[in-house]
Short mmCIF file of C-alpha atoms in Angstrom, two decimals:
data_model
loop_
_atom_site.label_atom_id
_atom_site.label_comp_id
_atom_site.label_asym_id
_atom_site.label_seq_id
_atom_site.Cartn_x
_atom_site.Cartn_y
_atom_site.Cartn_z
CA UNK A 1 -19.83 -8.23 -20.80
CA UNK A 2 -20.12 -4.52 -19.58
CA UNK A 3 -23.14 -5.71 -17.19
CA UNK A 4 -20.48 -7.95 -16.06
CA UNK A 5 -17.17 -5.54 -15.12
CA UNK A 6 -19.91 -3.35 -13.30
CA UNK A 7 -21.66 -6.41 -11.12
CA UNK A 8 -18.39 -7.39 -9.87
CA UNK A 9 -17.07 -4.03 -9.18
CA UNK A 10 -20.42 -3.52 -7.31
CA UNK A 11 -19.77 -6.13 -4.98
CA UNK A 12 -16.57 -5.53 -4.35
CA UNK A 13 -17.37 -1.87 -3.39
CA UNK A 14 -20.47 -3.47 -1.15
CA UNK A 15 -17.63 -5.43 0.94
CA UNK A 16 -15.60 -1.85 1.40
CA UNK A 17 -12.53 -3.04 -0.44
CA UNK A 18 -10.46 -0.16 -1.76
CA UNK A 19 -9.58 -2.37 -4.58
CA UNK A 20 -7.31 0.89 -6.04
CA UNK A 21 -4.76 0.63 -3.22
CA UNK A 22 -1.95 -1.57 -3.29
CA UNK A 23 0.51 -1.42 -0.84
CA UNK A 24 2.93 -4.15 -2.31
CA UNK A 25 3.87 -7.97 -1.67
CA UNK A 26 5.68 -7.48 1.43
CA UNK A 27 3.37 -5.21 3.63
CA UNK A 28 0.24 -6.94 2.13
CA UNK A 29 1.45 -10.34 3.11
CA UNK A 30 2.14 -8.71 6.81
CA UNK A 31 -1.45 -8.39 7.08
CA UNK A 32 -1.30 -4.47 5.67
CA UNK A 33 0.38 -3.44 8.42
CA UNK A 34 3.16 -1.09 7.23
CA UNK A 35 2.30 2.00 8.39
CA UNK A 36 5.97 2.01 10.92
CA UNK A 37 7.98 -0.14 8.36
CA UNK A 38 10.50 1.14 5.96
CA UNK A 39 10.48 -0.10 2.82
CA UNK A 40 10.07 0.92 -1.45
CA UNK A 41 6.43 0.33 -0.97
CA UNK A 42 5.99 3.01 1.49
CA UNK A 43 5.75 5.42 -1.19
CA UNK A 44 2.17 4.02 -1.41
CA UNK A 45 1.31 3.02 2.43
CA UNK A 46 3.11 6.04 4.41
CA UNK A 47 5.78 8.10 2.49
CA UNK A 48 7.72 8.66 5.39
CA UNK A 49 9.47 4.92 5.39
CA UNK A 50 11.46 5.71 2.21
CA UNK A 51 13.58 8.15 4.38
CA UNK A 52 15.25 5.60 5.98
CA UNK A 53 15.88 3.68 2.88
CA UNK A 54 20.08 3.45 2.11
CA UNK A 55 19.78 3.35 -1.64
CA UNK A 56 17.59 4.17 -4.65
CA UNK A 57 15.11 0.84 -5.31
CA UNK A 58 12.30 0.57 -8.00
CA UNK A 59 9.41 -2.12 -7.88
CA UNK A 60 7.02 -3.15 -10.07
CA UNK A 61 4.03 -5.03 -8.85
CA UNK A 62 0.73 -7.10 -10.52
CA UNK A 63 -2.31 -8.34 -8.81
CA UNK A 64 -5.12 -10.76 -9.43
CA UNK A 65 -7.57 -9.77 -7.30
CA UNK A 66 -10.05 -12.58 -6.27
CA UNK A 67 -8.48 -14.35 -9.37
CA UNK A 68 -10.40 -11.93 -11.84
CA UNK A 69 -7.98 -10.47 -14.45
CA UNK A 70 -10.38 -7.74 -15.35
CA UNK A 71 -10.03 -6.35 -11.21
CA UNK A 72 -6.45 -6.77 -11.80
CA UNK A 73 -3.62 -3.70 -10.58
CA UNK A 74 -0.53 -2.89 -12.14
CA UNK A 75 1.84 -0.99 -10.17
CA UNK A 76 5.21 0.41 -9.79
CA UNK A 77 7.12 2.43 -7.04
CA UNK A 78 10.59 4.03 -7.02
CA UNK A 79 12.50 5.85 -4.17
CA UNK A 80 15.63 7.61 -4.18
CA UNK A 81 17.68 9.01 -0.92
CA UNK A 82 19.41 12.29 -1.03
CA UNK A 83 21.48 13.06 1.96
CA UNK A 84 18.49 13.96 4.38
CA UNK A 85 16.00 13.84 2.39
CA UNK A 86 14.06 11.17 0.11
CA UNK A 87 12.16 11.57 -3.34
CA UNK A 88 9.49 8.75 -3.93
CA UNK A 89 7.39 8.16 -6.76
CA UNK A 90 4.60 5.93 -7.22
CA UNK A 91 2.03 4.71 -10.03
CA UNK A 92 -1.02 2.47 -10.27
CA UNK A 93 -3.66 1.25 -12.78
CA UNK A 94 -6.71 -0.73 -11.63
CA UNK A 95 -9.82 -1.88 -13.58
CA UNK A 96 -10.95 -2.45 -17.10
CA UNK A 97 -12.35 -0.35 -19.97
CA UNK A 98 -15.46 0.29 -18.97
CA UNK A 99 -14.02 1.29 -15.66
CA UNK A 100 -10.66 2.59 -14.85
CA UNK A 101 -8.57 4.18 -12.10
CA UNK A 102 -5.45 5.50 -12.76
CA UNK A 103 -3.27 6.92 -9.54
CA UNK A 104 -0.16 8.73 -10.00
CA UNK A 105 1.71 10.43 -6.92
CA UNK A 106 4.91 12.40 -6.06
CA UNK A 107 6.25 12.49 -2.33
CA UNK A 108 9.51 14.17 -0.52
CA UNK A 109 10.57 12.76 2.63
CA UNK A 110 12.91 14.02 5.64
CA UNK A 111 14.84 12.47 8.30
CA UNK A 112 14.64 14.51 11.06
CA UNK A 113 17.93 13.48 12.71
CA UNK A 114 17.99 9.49 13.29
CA UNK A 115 14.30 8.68 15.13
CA UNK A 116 11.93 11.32 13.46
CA UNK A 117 11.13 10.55 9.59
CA UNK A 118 7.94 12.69 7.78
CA UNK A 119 6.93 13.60 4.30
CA UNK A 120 3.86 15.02 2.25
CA UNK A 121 2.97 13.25 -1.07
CA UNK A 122 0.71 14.69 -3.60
CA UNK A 123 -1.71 12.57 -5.54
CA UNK A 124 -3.28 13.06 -9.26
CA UNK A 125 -6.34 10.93 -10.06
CA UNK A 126 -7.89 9.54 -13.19
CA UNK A 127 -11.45 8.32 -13.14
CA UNK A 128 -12.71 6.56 -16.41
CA UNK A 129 -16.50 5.25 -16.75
CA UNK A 130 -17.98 4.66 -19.78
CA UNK A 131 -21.22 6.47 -20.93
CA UNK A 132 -19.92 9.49 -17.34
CA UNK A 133 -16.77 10.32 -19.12
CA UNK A 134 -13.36 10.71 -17.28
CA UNK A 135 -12.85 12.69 -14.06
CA UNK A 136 -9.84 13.89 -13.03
CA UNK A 137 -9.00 14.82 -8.99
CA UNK A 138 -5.73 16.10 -6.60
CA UNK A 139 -5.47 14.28 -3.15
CA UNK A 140 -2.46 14.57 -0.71
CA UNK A 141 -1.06 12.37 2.06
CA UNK A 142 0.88 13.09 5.28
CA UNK A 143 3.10 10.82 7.12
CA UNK A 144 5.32 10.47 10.06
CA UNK A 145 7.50 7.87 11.75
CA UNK A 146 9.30 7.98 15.24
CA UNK A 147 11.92 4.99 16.77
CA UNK A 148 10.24 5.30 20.57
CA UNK A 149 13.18 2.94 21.19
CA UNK A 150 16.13 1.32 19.52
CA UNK A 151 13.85 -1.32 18.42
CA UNK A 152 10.11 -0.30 18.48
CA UNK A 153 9.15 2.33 15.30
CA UNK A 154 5.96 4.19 15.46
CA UNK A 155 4.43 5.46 12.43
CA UNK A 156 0.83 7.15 11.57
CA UNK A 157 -0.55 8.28 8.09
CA UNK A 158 -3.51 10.33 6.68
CA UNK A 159 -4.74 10.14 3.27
CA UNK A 160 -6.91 13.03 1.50
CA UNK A 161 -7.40 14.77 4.62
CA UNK A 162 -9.49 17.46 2.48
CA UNK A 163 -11.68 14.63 1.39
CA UNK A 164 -11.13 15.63 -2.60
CA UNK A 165 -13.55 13.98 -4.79
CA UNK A 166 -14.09 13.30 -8.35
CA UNK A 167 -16.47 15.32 -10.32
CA UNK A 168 -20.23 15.31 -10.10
CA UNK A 169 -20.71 13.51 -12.90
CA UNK A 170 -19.58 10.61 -10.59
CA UNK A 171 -20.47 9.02 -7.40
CA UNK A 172 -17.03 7.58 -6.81
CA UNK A 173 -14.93 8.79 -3.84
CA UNK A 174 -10.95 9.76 -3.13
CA UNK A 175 -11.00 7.48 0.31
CA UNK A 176 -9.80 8.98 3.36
CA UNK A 177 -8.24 7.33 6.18
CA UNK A 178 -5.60 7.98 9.37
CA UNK A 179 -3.43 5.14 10.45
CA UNK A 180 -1.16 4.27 13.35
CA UNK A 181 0.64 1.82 14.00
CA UNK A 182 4.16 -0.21 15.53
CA UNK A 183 6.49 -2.14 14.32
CA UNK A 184 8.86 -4.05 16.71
CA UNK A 185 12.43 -5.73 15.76
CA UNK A 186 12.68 -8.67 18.19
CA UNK A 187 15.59 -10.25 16.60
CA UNK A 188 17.49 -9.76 13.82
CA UNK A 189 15.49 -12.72 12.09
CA UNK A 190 11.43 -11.40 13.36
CA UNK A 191 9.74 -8.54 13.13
CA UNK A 192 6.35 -7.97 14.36
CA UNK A 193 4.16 -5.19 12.73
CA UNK A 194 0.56 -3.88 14.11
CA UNK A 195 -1.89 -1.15 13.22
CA UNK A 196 -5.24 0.29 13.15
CA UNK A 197 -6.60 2.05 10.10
CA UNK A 198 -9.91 4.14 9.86
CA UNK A 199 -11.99 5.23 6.83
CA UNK A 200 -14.09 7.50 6.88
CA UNK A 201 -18.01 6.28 6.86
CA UNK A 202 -16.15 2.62 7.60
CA UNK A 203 -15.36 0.88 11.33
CA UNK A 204 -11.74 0.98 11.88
CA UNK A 205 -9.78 -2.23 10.95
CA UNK A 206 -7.00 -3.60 13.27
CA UNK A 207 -4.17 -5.28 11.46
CA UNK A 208 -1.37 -7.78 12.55
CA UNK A 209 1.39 -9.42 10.98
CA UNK A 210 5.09 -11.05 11.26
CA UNK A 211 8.31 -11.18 8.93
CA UNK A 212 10.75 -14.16 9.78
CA UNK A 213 14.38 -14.48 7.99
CA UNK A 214 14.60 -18.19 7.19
CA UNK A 215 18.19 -17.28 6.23
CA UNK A 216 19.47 -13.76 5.24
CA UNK A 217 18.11 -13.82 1.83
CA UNK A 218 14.52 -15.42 2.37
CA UNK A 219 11.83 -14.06 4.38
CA UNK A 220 8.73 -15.77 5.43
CA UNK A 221 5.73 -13.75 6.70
CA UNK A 222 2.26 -13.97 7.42
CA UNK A 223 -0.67 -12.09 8.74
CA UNK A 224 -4.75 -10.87 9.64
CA UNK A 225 -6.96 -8.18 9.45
CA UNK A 226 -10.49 -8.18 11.64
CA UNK A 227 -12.65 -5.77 9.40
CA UNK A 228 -13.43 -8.07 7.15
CA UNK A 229 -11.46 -10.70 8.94
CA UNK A 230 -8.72 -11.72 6.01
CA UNK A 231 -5.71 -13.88 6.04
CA UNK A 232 -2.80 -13.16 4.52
CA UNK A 233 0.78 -14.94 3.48
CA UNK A 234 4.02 -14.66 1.22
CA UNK A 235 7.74 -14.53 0.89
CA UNK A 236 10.15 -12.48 -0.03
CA UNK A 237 14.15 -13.53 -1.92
CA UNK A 238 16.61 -10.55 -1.70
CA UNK A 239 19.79 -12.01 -4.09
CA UNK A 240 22.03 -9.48 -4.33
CA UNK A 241 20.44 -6.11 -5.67
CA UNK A 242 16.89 -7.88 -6.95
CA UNK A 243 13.92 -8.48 -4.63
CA UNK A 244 11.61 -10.55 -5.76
CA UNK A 245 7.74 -10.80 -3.38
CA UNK A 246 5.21 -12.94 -3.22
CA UNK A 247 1.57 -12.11 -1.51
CA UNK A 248 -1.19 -13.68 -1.40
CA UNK A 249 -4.59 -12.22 0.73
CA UNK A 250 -8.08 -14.76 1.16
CA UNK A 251 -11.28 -12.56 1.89
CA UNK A 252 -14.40 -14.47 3.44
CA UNK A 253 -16.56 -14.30 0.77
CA UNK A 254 -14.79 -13.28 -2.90
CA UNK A 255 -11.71 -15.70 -2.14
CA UNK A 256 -7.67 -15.30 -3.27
CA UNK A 257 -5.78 -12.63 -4.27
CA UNK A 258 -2.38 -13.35 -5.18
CA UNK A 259 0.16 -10.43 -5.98
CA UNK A 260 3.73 -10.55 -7.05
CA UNK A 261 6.06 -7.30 -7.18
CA UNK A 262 10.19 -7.60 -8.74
CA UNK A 263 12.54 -4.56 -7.63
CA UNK A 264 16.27 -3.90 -7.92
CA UNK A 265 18.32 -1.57 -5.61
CA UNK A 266 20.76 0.75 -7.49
#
């Protein structure tokens, strides 16, 4: 069964899927493109977005990756304003026994006035494999988001710009990226999110995606990504102080991944 967990982790890591990062329901089903949106989930896509959140949220969030429970990720976020500044927490388990990652991270954010919002985040990873033992690594993130205009947000993001790694009794990798992208409010019902994200050793992936109010308390949205191409959809019901998001991402070759994440706003 071992021989198994490993085979399918090996292909997923031959298709350059960074299986251990989940950005939640809502930005996944915008095609991953969050980088210049504000929302809980930031505190795992680019820490700067919880700065202009209102009031402390927490989200919890489970995926079935290609509909394999043994690739599944359980995660939770939680964000809390303070005057000008923002303190955002974030945890995430992916794998099986044989194989585990475990990501835990820490971020303060800072609104700059009303247009400029930037943070740092620090990162503490956990690398189980059986019969290498467990590594343990420190990563950090910087973000930054500026409103060009009232309606248009610009945001960019680098991950593990050190390029940390776990130890040498391992071959796995801390990935590190830079991303930049916009995010546009054409109406109060649409918004229309872009960016482009590069990994190192990877091409650079160009992502596109939409959120459309169906009425104030449902959102529909949809989206792609070229590198693999991948389509994605969901929907999100805000009721009061509980969120509740659906995802769901199709890859070429390995198929569905459906996702789910509940919050509540204090």
């Amino acid at each position: 069964m071992k021989r198994f967990y490993f085979l399918i982790i090996f292909i997923v890591s031959n298709f350059q899927l960074q299986a251990q990062i989940n950005y939640g329901p809502r930005i996944t089903a915008m095609g991953g493109a969050g980088v210049a949106l504000q929302d809980v989930w930031s505190a795992q896509k680019n820490q700067a977005g919880i700065a202009g959140l209102k009031n402390p949220i927490i989200s919890a969030g489970y995926e079935n990756r290609f509909g394999v429970k043994e690739l599944s990720t359980q995660s939770a976020v939680f964000a809390i304003p303070i005057k000008n500044y923002a303190l955002g927490a974030s945890f995430q388990s992916y794998g099986v026994d044989a194989y585990n990652e475990v990501k835990t991270g820490l971020s303060l954010a800072k609104s700059f006035g009303p247009k400029l919002l930037a943070a740092i985040n620090l990162n503490y990873h956990q690398l189980k494999i059986d019969n290498y033992g467990n590594s343990q690594s420190f990563s950090v993130e910087v973000g930054l988001q500026y409103q060009a205009f009232e309606k248009l947000w610009l945001g960019t993001h680098i991950a593990n710009p050190n390029q940390s790694k776990y130890g040498e009794q391992t071959e796995q990798i801390i990935p590190a990226h830079i991303q930049f992208g916009a995010s546009y409010l054409f109406s109060d019902q649409l918004t229309i999110s872009s960016e482009v994200e590069k990994v190192l050793d990877n091409q650079a992936d160009f992502k596109v995606g939409l959120e459309y109010k169906v009425v104030k308390f449902v959102a529909l949205r949809g989206g792609i990504s070229v590198n693999p191409f991948k389509q994605f959809a969901g929907f999100g019901i805000n009721y009061e102080k509980l969120n509740l998001d659906f995802a769901i991402a199709s890859h070429p070759v390995l198929g569905y991944s459906p996702q789910i994440a509940i919050g509540y706003e204090f």
